[in-house]
Structures are given as C-alpha cells and as structure tokens.
C-alpha cells in the first residue's frame, strides 16, 4: 500500500506542476517544374485517300485526312508538312507528287497533288514556320486538324493505271 501511495503522490505532483512543453515549427516547399511538351500522334493520323479515279477525270478530286496533336496548355506551336518523298523539286511543297507504287512503271508514273490547311483549299500547308505552317496554342488535350488534299485535273497528269502514293512527314515545332 505504501508503494501505491507514493506512486499516486508522484502522479498528483506531476499533474499539479504541469510538465512544461516546448514547440518549434518550420516550413518547407513542395516543388515541381513542368516543361512544355508537344506530341503529334502517329497512331491518330489518317491518310488523305483520293480513292479510285478514272485517268480522264478533269474535275478537282478532293479528300481529307487529319493529324492529332497534344501540347501542354498555353504552349504555342506550329505544325509543318514537308514536300513529301516525291516532290518534283526536293523540299518544294508546291511540287508534291504521288509516285506509281510499281517500280517497273517509269513513264507517266507521277500524279501531282496539294495539301491545304483550310477547307476552301487556298492555303498551301508547308514547312516554313511563320509562312505556311498551321499555328495554334496547346490546350492540354488532343486537338485534331484536318489535312485537305486536292488533285487538280488528274487527266492532265496522263497517269499510267495503278496505285500511287507519297509519304509526307508532319512535324510539330514548339
């Protein structure tokens, strides 16, 4: 009993005196640096497919494909399209051509075409930033841009029968 009384007295004395506690604080930062970023999604690109046409067609043959880009919000960017693999003058977007896919066809084996940034097909889409590229600002979500294609007067190309193709490279500059 004596031991219990001394423990009770010790607890009572500590409670009465109060144990002095001290505290100190500090602050710290939580940080992150987000860099601007843009991607042009190859999987989401659709071809400009002019379908099947008679070699004697003189009217414009129009069709469209699309490109999908995603950029960090508020990031300015431009989308450039090169002249393709078969341009009559290398690097000149005004001389785009599709080539016959059969390498043994060597006569009348090209068909000229053009790509445009607008539905009215007046603005040639090229690769010179600030001149003939498509400019926009990132929203942080996928943005889809149509690529408008046109063959002017297919008959003027006097094309050999068969399949024609060109490969155009799209680049996003940000």
JSON list of C-alpha atoms in Angstrom, two decimals:
[
{"chain": "A", "resi": 1, "resn": "UNK", "atom": "CA", "xyz": [0.00, 0.00, 0.00]},
{"chain": "A", "resi": 2, "resn": "UNK", "atom": "CA", "xyz": [2.83, 2.31, 0.75]},
{"chain": "A", "resi": 3, "resn": "UNK", "atom": "CA", "xyz": [4.19, 1.82, -2.78]},
{"chain": "A", "resi": 4, "resn": "UNK", "atom": "CA", "xyz": [0.80, 2.61, -4.27]},
{"chain": "A", "resi": 5, "resn": "UNK", "atom": "CA", "xyz": [0.57, 5.78, -2.18]},
{"chain": "A", "resi": 6, "resn": "UNK", "atom": "CA", "xyz": [3.95, 7.08, -3.31]},
{"chain": "A", "resi": 7, "resn": "UNK", "atom": "CA", "xyz": [3.11, 6.44, -7.00]},
{"chain": "A", "resi": 8, "resn": "UNK", "atom": "CA", "xyz": [-0.20, 8.23, -6.60]},
{"chain": "A", "resi": 9, "resn": "UNK", "atom": "CA", "xyz": [1.53, 11.15, -4.90]},
{"chain": "A", "resi": 10, "resn": "UNK", "atom": "CA", "xyz": [4.11, 11.37, -7.72]},
{"chain": "A", "resi": 11, "resn": "UNK", "atom": "CA", "xyz": [1.39, 11.42, -10.38]},
{"chain": "A", "resi": 12, "resn": "UNK", "atom": "CA", "xyz": [-0.52, 14.08, -8.46]},
{"chain": "A", "resi": 13, "resn": "UNK", "atom": "CA", "xyz": [2.56, 16.25, -8.08]},
{"chain": "A", "resi": 14, "resn": "UNK", "atom": "CA", "xyz": [3.36, 16.00, -11.81]},
{"chain": "A", "resi": 15, "resn": "UNK", "atom": "CA", "xyz": [-0.22, 16.87, -12.72]},
{"chain": "A", "resi": 16, "resn": "UNK", "atom": "CA", "xyz": [-0.24, 19.83, -10.35]},
{"chain": "A", "resi": 17, "resn": "UNK", "atom": "CA", "xyz": [3.07, 21.20, -11.60]},
{"chain": "A", "resi": 18, "resn": "UNK", "atom": "CA", "xyz": [2.29, 20.61, -15.25]},
{"chain": "A", "resi": 19, "resn": "UNK", "atom": "CA", "xyz": [5.04, 19.42, -17.50]},
{"chain": "A", "resi": 20, "resn": "UNK", "atom": "CA", "xyz": [6.40, 22.28, -19.46]},
{"chain": "A", "resi": 21, "resn": "UNK", "atom": "CA", "xyz": [6.32, 21.52, -23.16]},
{"chain": "A", "resi": 22, "resn": "UNK", "atom": "CA", "xyz": [8.00, 23.49, -25.89]},
{"chain": "A", "resi": 23, "resn": "UNK", "atom": "CA", "xyz": [7.27, 23.52, -29.62]},
{"chain": "A", "resi": 24, "resn": "UNK", "atom": "CA", "xyz": [9.08, 24.80, -32.65]},
{"chain": "A", "resi": 25, "resn": "UNK", "atom": "CA", "xyz": [7.90, 24.98, -36.28]},
{"chain": "A", "resi": 26, "resn": "UNK", "atom": "CA", "xyz": [9.41, 25.34, -39.69]},
{"chain": "A", "resi": 27, "resn": "UNK", "atom": "CA", "xyz": [8.12, 25.44, -43.23]},
{"chain": "A", "resi": 28, "resn": "UNK", "atom": "CA", "xyz": [9.26, 23.73, -46.39]},
{"chain": "A", "resi": 29, "resn": "UNK", "atom": "CA", "xyz": [8.33, 23.89, -50.07]},
{"chain": "A", "resi": 30, "resn": "UNK", "atom": "CA", "xyz": [6.93, 21.21, -52.29]},
{"chain": "A", "resi": 31, "resn": "UNK", "atom": "CA", "xyz": [8.23, 21.82, -55.83]},
{"chain": "A", "resi": 32, "resn": "UNK", "atom": "CA", "xyz": [7.76, 20.73, -59.42]},
{"chain": "A", "resi": 33, "resn": "UNK", "atom": "CA", "xyz": [8.98, 22.11, -62.73]},
{"chain": "A", "resi": 34, "resn": "UNK", "atom": "CA", "xyz": [6.71, 21.32, -65.67]},
{"chain": "A", "resi": 35, "resn": "UNK", "atom": "CA", "xyz": [8.32, 21.67, -69.07]},
{"chain": "A", "resi": 36, "resn": "UNK", "atom": "CA", "xyz": [6.39, 22.43, -72.18]},
{"chain": "A", "resi": 37, "resn": "UNK", "atom": "CA", "xyz": [5.70, 19.41, -74.33]},
{"chain": "A", "resi": 38, "resn": "UNK", "atom": "CA", "xyz": [4.00, 18.60, -77.61]},
{"chain": "A", "resi": 39, "resn": "UNK", "atom": "CA", "xyz": [3.34, 15.34, -79.38]},
{"chain": "A", "resi": 40, "resn": "UNK", "atom": "CA", "xyz": [1.98, 14.60, -82.80]},
{"chain": "A", "resi": 41, "resn": "UNK", "atom": "CA", "xyz": [0.25, 11.26, -82.59]},
{"chain": "A", "resi": 42, "resn": "UNK", "atom": "CA", "xyz": [1.14, 8.98, -85.50]},
{"chain": "A", "resi": 43, "resn": "UNK", "atom": "CA", "xyz": [-1.48, 6.43, -84.47]},
{"chain": "A", "resi": 44, "resn": "UNK", "atom": "CA", "xyz": [-4.20, 9.06, -84.75]},
{"chain": "A", "resi": 45, "resn": "UNK", "atom": "CA", "xyz": [-3.16, 10.41, -88.18]},
{"chain": "A", "resi": 46, "resn": "UNK", "atom": "CA", "xyz": [-5.46, 9.50, -91.04]},
{"chain": "A", "resi": 47, "resn": "UNK", "atom": "CA", "xyz": [-4.37, 9.27, -94.66]},
{"chain": "A", "resi": 48, "resn": "UNK", "atom": "CA", "xyz": [-5.51, 11.59, -97.41]},
{"chain": "A", "resi": 49, "resn": "UNK", "atom": "CA", "xyz": [-7.02, 8.93, -99.67]},
{"chain": "A", "resi": 50, "resn": "UNK", "atom": "CA", "xyz": [-8.25, 10.10, -103.06]},
{"chain": "A", "resi": 51, "resn": "UNK", "atom": "CA", "xyz": [-9.87, 6.71, -103.69]},
{"chain": "A", "resi": 52, "resn": "UNK", "atom": "CA", "xyz": [-10.21, 5.23, -107.18]},
{"chain": "A", "resi": 53, "resn": "UNK", "atom": "CA", "xyz": [-10.46, 7.65, -110.09]},
{"chain": "A", "resi": 54, "resn": "UNK", "atom": "CA", "xyz": [-10.60, 7.36, -113.89]},
{"chain": "A", "resi": 55, "resn": "UNK", "atom": "CA", "xyz": [-7.47, 8.69, -115.62]},
{"chain": "A", "resi": 56, "resn": "UNK", "atom": "CA", "xyz": [-9.66, 11.03, -117.66]},
{"chain": "A", "resi": 57, "resn": "UNK", "atom": "CA", "xyz": [-11.11, 12.98, -114.70]},
{"chain": "A", "resi": 58, "resn": "UNK", "atom": "CA", "xyz": [-10.66, 16.71, -115.27]},
{"chain": "A", "resi": 59, "resn": "UNK", "atom": "CA", "xyz": [-12.56, 17.98, -112.21]},
{"chain": "A", "resi": 60, "resn": "UNK", "atom": "CA", "xyz": [-10.79, 18.52, -108.90]},
{"chain": "A", "resi": 61, "resn": "UNK", "atom": "CA", "xyz": [-10.51, 15.38, -106.80]},
{"chain": "A", "resi": 62, "resn": "UNK", "atom": "CA", "xyz": [-10.74, 16.38, -103.12]},
{"chain": "A", "resi": 63, "resn": "UNK", "atom": "CA", "xyz": [-10.42, 14.45, -99.90]},
{"chain": "A", "resi": 64, "resn": "UNK", "atom": "CA", "xyz": [-9.05, 14.98, -96.39]},
{"chain": "A", "resi": 65, "resn": "UNK", "atom": "CA", "xyz": [-7.13, 13.25, -93.64]},
{"chain": "A", "resi": 66, "resn": "UNK", "atom": "CA", "xyz": [-6.21, 14.50, -90.19]},
{"chain": "A", "resi": 67, "resn": "UNK", "atom": "CA", "xyz": [-3.44, 14.99, -87.66]},
{"chain": "A", "resi": 68, "resn": "UNK", "atom": "CA", "xyz": [-3.81, 14.88, -83.88]},
{"chain": "A", "resi": 69, "resn": "UNK", "atom": "CA", "xyz": [-1.55, 16.90, -81.59]},
{"chain": "A", "resi": 70, "resn": "UNK", "atom": "CA", "xyz": [-1.41, 17.37, -77.86]},
{"chain": "A", "resi": 71, "resn": "UNK", "atom": "CA", "xyz": [0.54, 20.18, -76.23]},
{"chain": "A", "resi": 72, "resn": "UNK", "atom": "CA", "xyz": [0.95, 21.49, -72.72]},
{"chain": "A", "resi": 73, "resn": "UNK", "atom": "CA", "xyz": [-1.64, 24.23, -72.02]},
{"chain": "A", "resi": 74, "resn": "UNK", "atom": "CA", "xyz": [-0.62, 27.68, -73.27]},
{"chain": "A", "resi": 75, "resn": "UNK", "atom": "CA", "xyz": [2.28, 26.31, -75.35]},
{"chain": "A", "resi": 76, "resn": "UNK", "atom": "CA", "xyz": [2.42, 27.96, -78.78]},
{"chain": "A", "resi": 77, "resn": "UNK", "atom": "CA", "xyz": [3.24, 25.58, -81.61]},
{"chain": "A", "resi": 78, "resn": "UNK", "atom": "CA", "xyz": [3.28, 25.20, -85.38]},
{"chain": "A", "resi": 79, "resn": "UNK", "atom": "CA", "xyz": [2.60, 22.10, -87.48]},
{"chain": "A", "resi": 80, "resn": "UNK", "atom": "CA", "xyz": [4.72, 21.74, -90.61]},
{"chain": "A", "resi": 81, "resn": "UNK", "atom": "CA", "xyz": [4.19, 19.37, -93.53]},
{"chain": "A", "resi": 82, "resn": "UNK", "atom": "CA", "xyz": [7.16, 18.61, -95.76]},
{"chain": "A", "resi": 83, "resn": "UNK", "atom": "CA", "xyz": [7.06, 18.33, -99.56]},
{"chain": "A", "resi": 84, "resn": "UNK", "atom": "CA", "xyz": [6.77, 14.56, -99.44]},
{"chain": "A", "resi": 85, "resn": "UNK", "atom": "CA", "xyz": [9.12, 11.90, -100.77]},
{"chain": "A", "resi": 86, "resn": "UNK", "atom": "CA", "xyz": [8.40, 12.51, -104.46]},
{"chain": "A", "resi": 87, "resn": "UNK", "atom": "CA", "xyz": [8.30, 16.28, -104.93]},
{"chain": "A", "resi": 88, "resn": "UNK", "atom": "CA", "xyz": [9.35, 17.37, -108.42]},
{"chain": "A", "resi": 89, "resn": "UNK", "atom": "CA", "xyz": [11.74, 19.81, -106.75]},
{"chain": "A", "resi": 90, "resn": "UNK", "atom": "CA", "xyz": [13.13, 18.49, -103.46]},
{"chain": "A", "resi": 91, "resn": "UNK", "atom": "CA", "xyz": [11.73, 20.39, -100.49]},
{"chain": "A", "resi": 92, "resn": "UNK", "atom": "CA", "xyz": [9.30, 22.44, -102.62]},
{"chain": "A", "resi": 93, "resn": "UNK", "atom": "CA", "xyz": [5.78, 21.94, -101.24]},
{"chain": "A", "resi": 94, "resn": "UNK", "atom": "CA", "xyz": [4.26, 23.40, -104.40]},
{"chain": "A", "resi": 95, "resn": "UNK", "atom": "CA", "xyz": [5.53, 20.38, -106.41]},
{"chain": "A", "resi": 96, "resn": "UNK", "atom": "CA", "xyz": [4.13, 17.49, -104.35]},
{"chain": "A", "resi": 97, "resn": "UNK", "atom": "CA", "xyz": [3.59, 14.29, -106.31]},
{"chain": "A", "resi": 98, "resn": "UNK", "atom": "CA", "xyz": [2.49, 10.72, -105.70]},
{"chain": "A", "resi": 99, "resn": "UNK", "atom": "CA", "xyz": [4.57, 8.06, -107.43]},
{"chain": "A", "resi": 100, "resn": "UNK", "atom": "CA", "xyz": [3.35, 4.83, -109.01]},
{"chain": "A", "resi": 101, "resn": "UNK", "atom": "CA", "xyz": [3.88, 2.00, -106.50]},
{"chain": "A", "resi": 102, "resn": "UNK", "atom": "CA", "xyz": [5.06, -0.39, -109.23]},
{"chain": "A", "resi": 103, "resn": "UNK", "atom": "CA", "xyz": [8.73, 0.49, -109.76]},
{"chain": "A", "resi": 104, "resn": "UNK", "atom": "CA", "xyz": [8.66, -1.04, -113.25]},
{"chain": "A", "resi": 105, "resn": "UNK", "atom": "CA", "xyz": [6.28, 1.72, -114.40]},
{"chain": "A", "resi": 106, "resn": "UNK", "atom": "CA", "xyz": [8.63, 4.51, -115.42]},
{"chain": "A", "resi": 107, "resn": "UNK", "atom": "CA", "xyz": [6.50, 6.54, -117.85]},
{"chain": "A", "resi": 108, "resn": "UNK", "atom": "CA", "xyz": [3.67, 8.78, -116.65]},
{"chain": "A", "resi": 109, "resn": "UNK", "atom": "CA", "xyz": [4.32, 7.47, -113.17]},
{"chain": "A", "resi": 110, "resn": "UNK", "atom": "CA", "xyz": [3.55, 10.61, -111.13]},
{"chain": "A", "resi": 111, "resn": "UNK", "atom": "CA", "xyz": [0.35, 12.39, -110.10]},
{"chain": "A", "resi": 112, "resn": "UNK", "atom": "CA", "xyz": [0.60, 15.93, -108.74]},
{"chain": "A", "resi": 113, "resn": "UNK", "atom": "CA", "xyz": [-1.44, 16.90, -105.68]},
{"chain": "A", "resi": 114, "resn": "UNK", "atom": "CA", "xyz": [-1.54, 19.54, -102.98]},
{"chain": "A", "resi": 115, "resn": "UNK", "atom": "CA", "xyz": [-2.25, 19.69, -99.24]},
{"chain": "A", "resi": 116, "resn": "UNK", "atom": "CA", "xyz": [-4.05, 22.60, -97.65]},
{"chain": "A", "resi": 117, "resn": "UNK", "atom": "CA", "xyz": [-4.70, 23.89, -94.14]},
{"chain": "A", "resi": 118, "resn": "UNK", "atom": "CA", "xyz": [-8.19, 25.20, -94.99]},
{"chain": "A", "resi": 119, "resn": "UNK", "atom": "CA", "xyz": [-11.39, 23.70, -96.35]},
{"chain": "A", "resi": 120, "resn": "UNK", "atom": "CA", "xyz": [-11.50, 26.18, -99.25]},
{"chain": "A", "resi": 121, "resn": "UNK", "atom": "CA", "xyz": [-8.09, 24.82, -100.30]},
{"chain": "A", "resi": 122, "resn": "UNK", "atom": "CA", "xyz": [-6.46, 28.22, -100.71]},
{"chain": "A", "resi": 123, "resn": "UNK", "atom": "CA", "xyz": [-3.71, 28.00, -98.06]},
{"chain": "A", "resi": 124, "resn": "UNK", "atom": "CA", "xyz": [-1.00, 25.50, -99.02]},
{"chain": "A", "resi": 125, "resn": "UNK", "atom": "CA", "xyz": [0.24, 23.68, -95.91]},
{"chain": "A", "resi": 126, "resn": "UNK", "atom": "CA", "xyz": [4.02, 23.64, -95.94]},
{"chain": "A", "resi": 127, "resn": "UNK", "atom": "CA", "xyz": [7.07, 23.53, -93.77]},
{"chain": "A", "resi": 128, "resn": "UNK", "atom": "CA", "xyz": [8.23, 27.14, -93.33]},
{"chain": "A", "resi": 129, "resn": "UNK", "atom": "CA", "xyz": [7.36, 28.33, -89.83]},
{"chain": "A", "resi": 130, "resn": "UNK", "atom": "CA", "xyz": [5.54, 31.65, -89.87]},
{"chain": "A", "resi": 131, "resn": "UNK", "atom": "CA", "xyz": [4.82, 31.36, -93.60]},
{"chain": "A", "resi": 132, "resn": "UNK", "atom": "CA", "xyz": [2.83, 28.24, -94.48]},
{"chain": "A", "resi": 133, "resn": "UNK", "atom": "CA", "xyz": [2.59, 26.18, -91.30]},
{"chain": "A", "resi": 134, "resn": "UNK", "atom": "CA", "xyz": [-0.51, 25.88, -89.12]},
{"chain": "A", "resi": 135, "resn": "UNK", "atom": "CA", "xyz": [-0.06, 27.71, -85.79]},
{"chain": "A", "resi": 136, "resn": "UNK", "atom": "CA", "xyz": [-2.03, 27.24, -82.58]},
{"chain": "A", "resi": 137, "resn": "UNK", "atom": "CA", "xyz": [-1.73, 27.09, -78.79]},
{"chain": "A", "resi": 138, "resn": "UNK", "atom": "CA", "xyz": [-1.86, 23.97, -76.64]},
{"chain": "A", "resi": 139, "resn": "UNK", "atom": "CA", "xyz": [-4.90, 23.17, -74.54]},
{"chain": "A", "resi": 140, "resn": "UNK", "atom": "CA", "xyz": [-3.56, 20.08, -72.76]},
{"chain": "A", "resi": 141, "resn": "UNK", "atom": "CA", "xyz": [-5.95, 17.84, -74.70]},
{"chain": "A", "resi": 142, "resn": "UNK", "atom": "CA", "xyz": [-5.90, 16.22, -78.14]},
{"chain": "A", "resi": 143, "resn": "UNK", "atom": "CA", "xyz": [-6.52, 18.72, -80.93]},
{"chain": "A", "resi": 144, "resn": "UNK", "atom": "CA", "xyz": [-7.46, 17.31, -84.34]},
{"chain": "A", "resi": 145, "resn": "UNK", "atom": "CA", "xyz": [-6.55, 19.19, -87.52]},
{"chain": "A", "resi": 146, "resn": "UNK", "atom": "CA", "xyz": [-7.92, 18.24, -90.94]},
{"chain": "A", "resi": 147, "resn": "UNK", "atom": "CA", "xyz": [-5.43, 17.99, -93.81]},
{"chain": "A", "resi": 148, "resn": "UNK", "atom": "CA", "xyz": [-7.27, 18.92, -97.01]},
{"chain": "A", "resi": 149, "resn": "UNK", "atom": "CA", "xyz": [-5.98, 17.35, -100.22]},
{"chain": "A", "resi": 150, "resn": "UNK", "atom": "CA", "xyz": [-6.65, 18.09, -103.87]},
{"chain": "A", "resi": 151, "resn": "UNK", "atom": "CA", "xyz": [-5.64, 16.70, -107.24]},
{"chain": "A", "resi": 152, "resn": "UNK", "atom": "CA", "xyz": [-6.20, 19.32, -109.93]},
{"chain": "A", "resi": 153, "resn": "UNK", "atom": "CA", "xyz": [-7.21, 17.82, -113.27]},
{"chain": "A", "resi": 154, "resn": "UNK", "atom": "CA", "xyz": [-6.00, 14.22, -112.94]},
{"chain": "A", "resi": 155, "resn": "UNK", "atom": "CA", "xyz": [-6.23, 13.83, -116.74]},
{"chain": "A", "resi": 156, "resn": "UNK", "atom": "CA", "xyz": [-3.51, 16.47, -117.20]},
{"chain": "A", "resi": 157, "resn": "UNK", "atom": "CA", "xyz": [-1.07, 14.12, -115.43]},
{"chain": "A", "resi": 158, "resn": "UNK", "atom": "CA", "xyz": [-1.82, 11.44, -118.07]},
{"chain": "A", "resi": 159, "resn": "UNK", "atom": "CA", "xyz": [-1.14, 8.80, -115.37]},
{"chain": "A", "resi": 160, "resn": "UNK", "atom": "CA", "xyz": [-0.43, 5.14, -116.07]},
{"chain": "A", "resi": 161, "resn": "UNK", "atom": "CA", "xyz": [-3.04, 2.86, -114.45]},
{"chain": "A", "resi": 162, "resn": "UNK", "atom": "CA", "xyz": [-2.22, 1.55, -111.00]},
{"chain": "A", "resi": 163, "resn": "UNK", "atom": "CA", "xyz": [-1.69, 2.71, -107.42]},
{"chain": "A", "resi": 164, "resn": "UNK", "atom": "CA", "xyz": [0.10, 5.94, -106.48]},
{"chain": "A", "resi": 165, "resn": "UNK", "atom": "CA", "xyz": [1.46, 7.00, -103.12]},
{"chain": "A", "resi": 166, "resn": "UNK", "atom": "CA", "xyz": [3.56, 9.63, -101.39]},
{"chain": "A", "resi": 167, "resn": "UNK", "atom": "CA", "xyz": [4.76, 9.88, -97.81]},
{"chain": "A", "resi": 168, "resn": "UNK", "atom": "CA", "xyz": [4.55, 13.26, -96.11]},
{"chain": "A", "resi": 169, "resn": "UNK", "atom": "CA", "xyz": [6.20, 14.00, -92.78]},
{"chain": "A", "resi": 170, "resn": "UNK", "atom": "CA", "xyz": [4.36, 16.17, -90.26]},
{"chain": "A", "resi": 171, "resn": "UNK", "atom": "CA", "xyz": [6.46, 17.94, -87.63]},
{"chain": "A", "resi": 172, "resn": "UNK", "atom": "CA", "xyz": [5.35, 19.92, -84.60]},
{"chain": "A", "resi": 173, "resn": "UNK", "atom": "CA", "xyz": [7.58, 22.83, -83.60]},
{"chain": "A", "resi": 174, "resn": "UNK", "atom": "CA", "xyz": [7.16, 24.32, -80.12]}
]
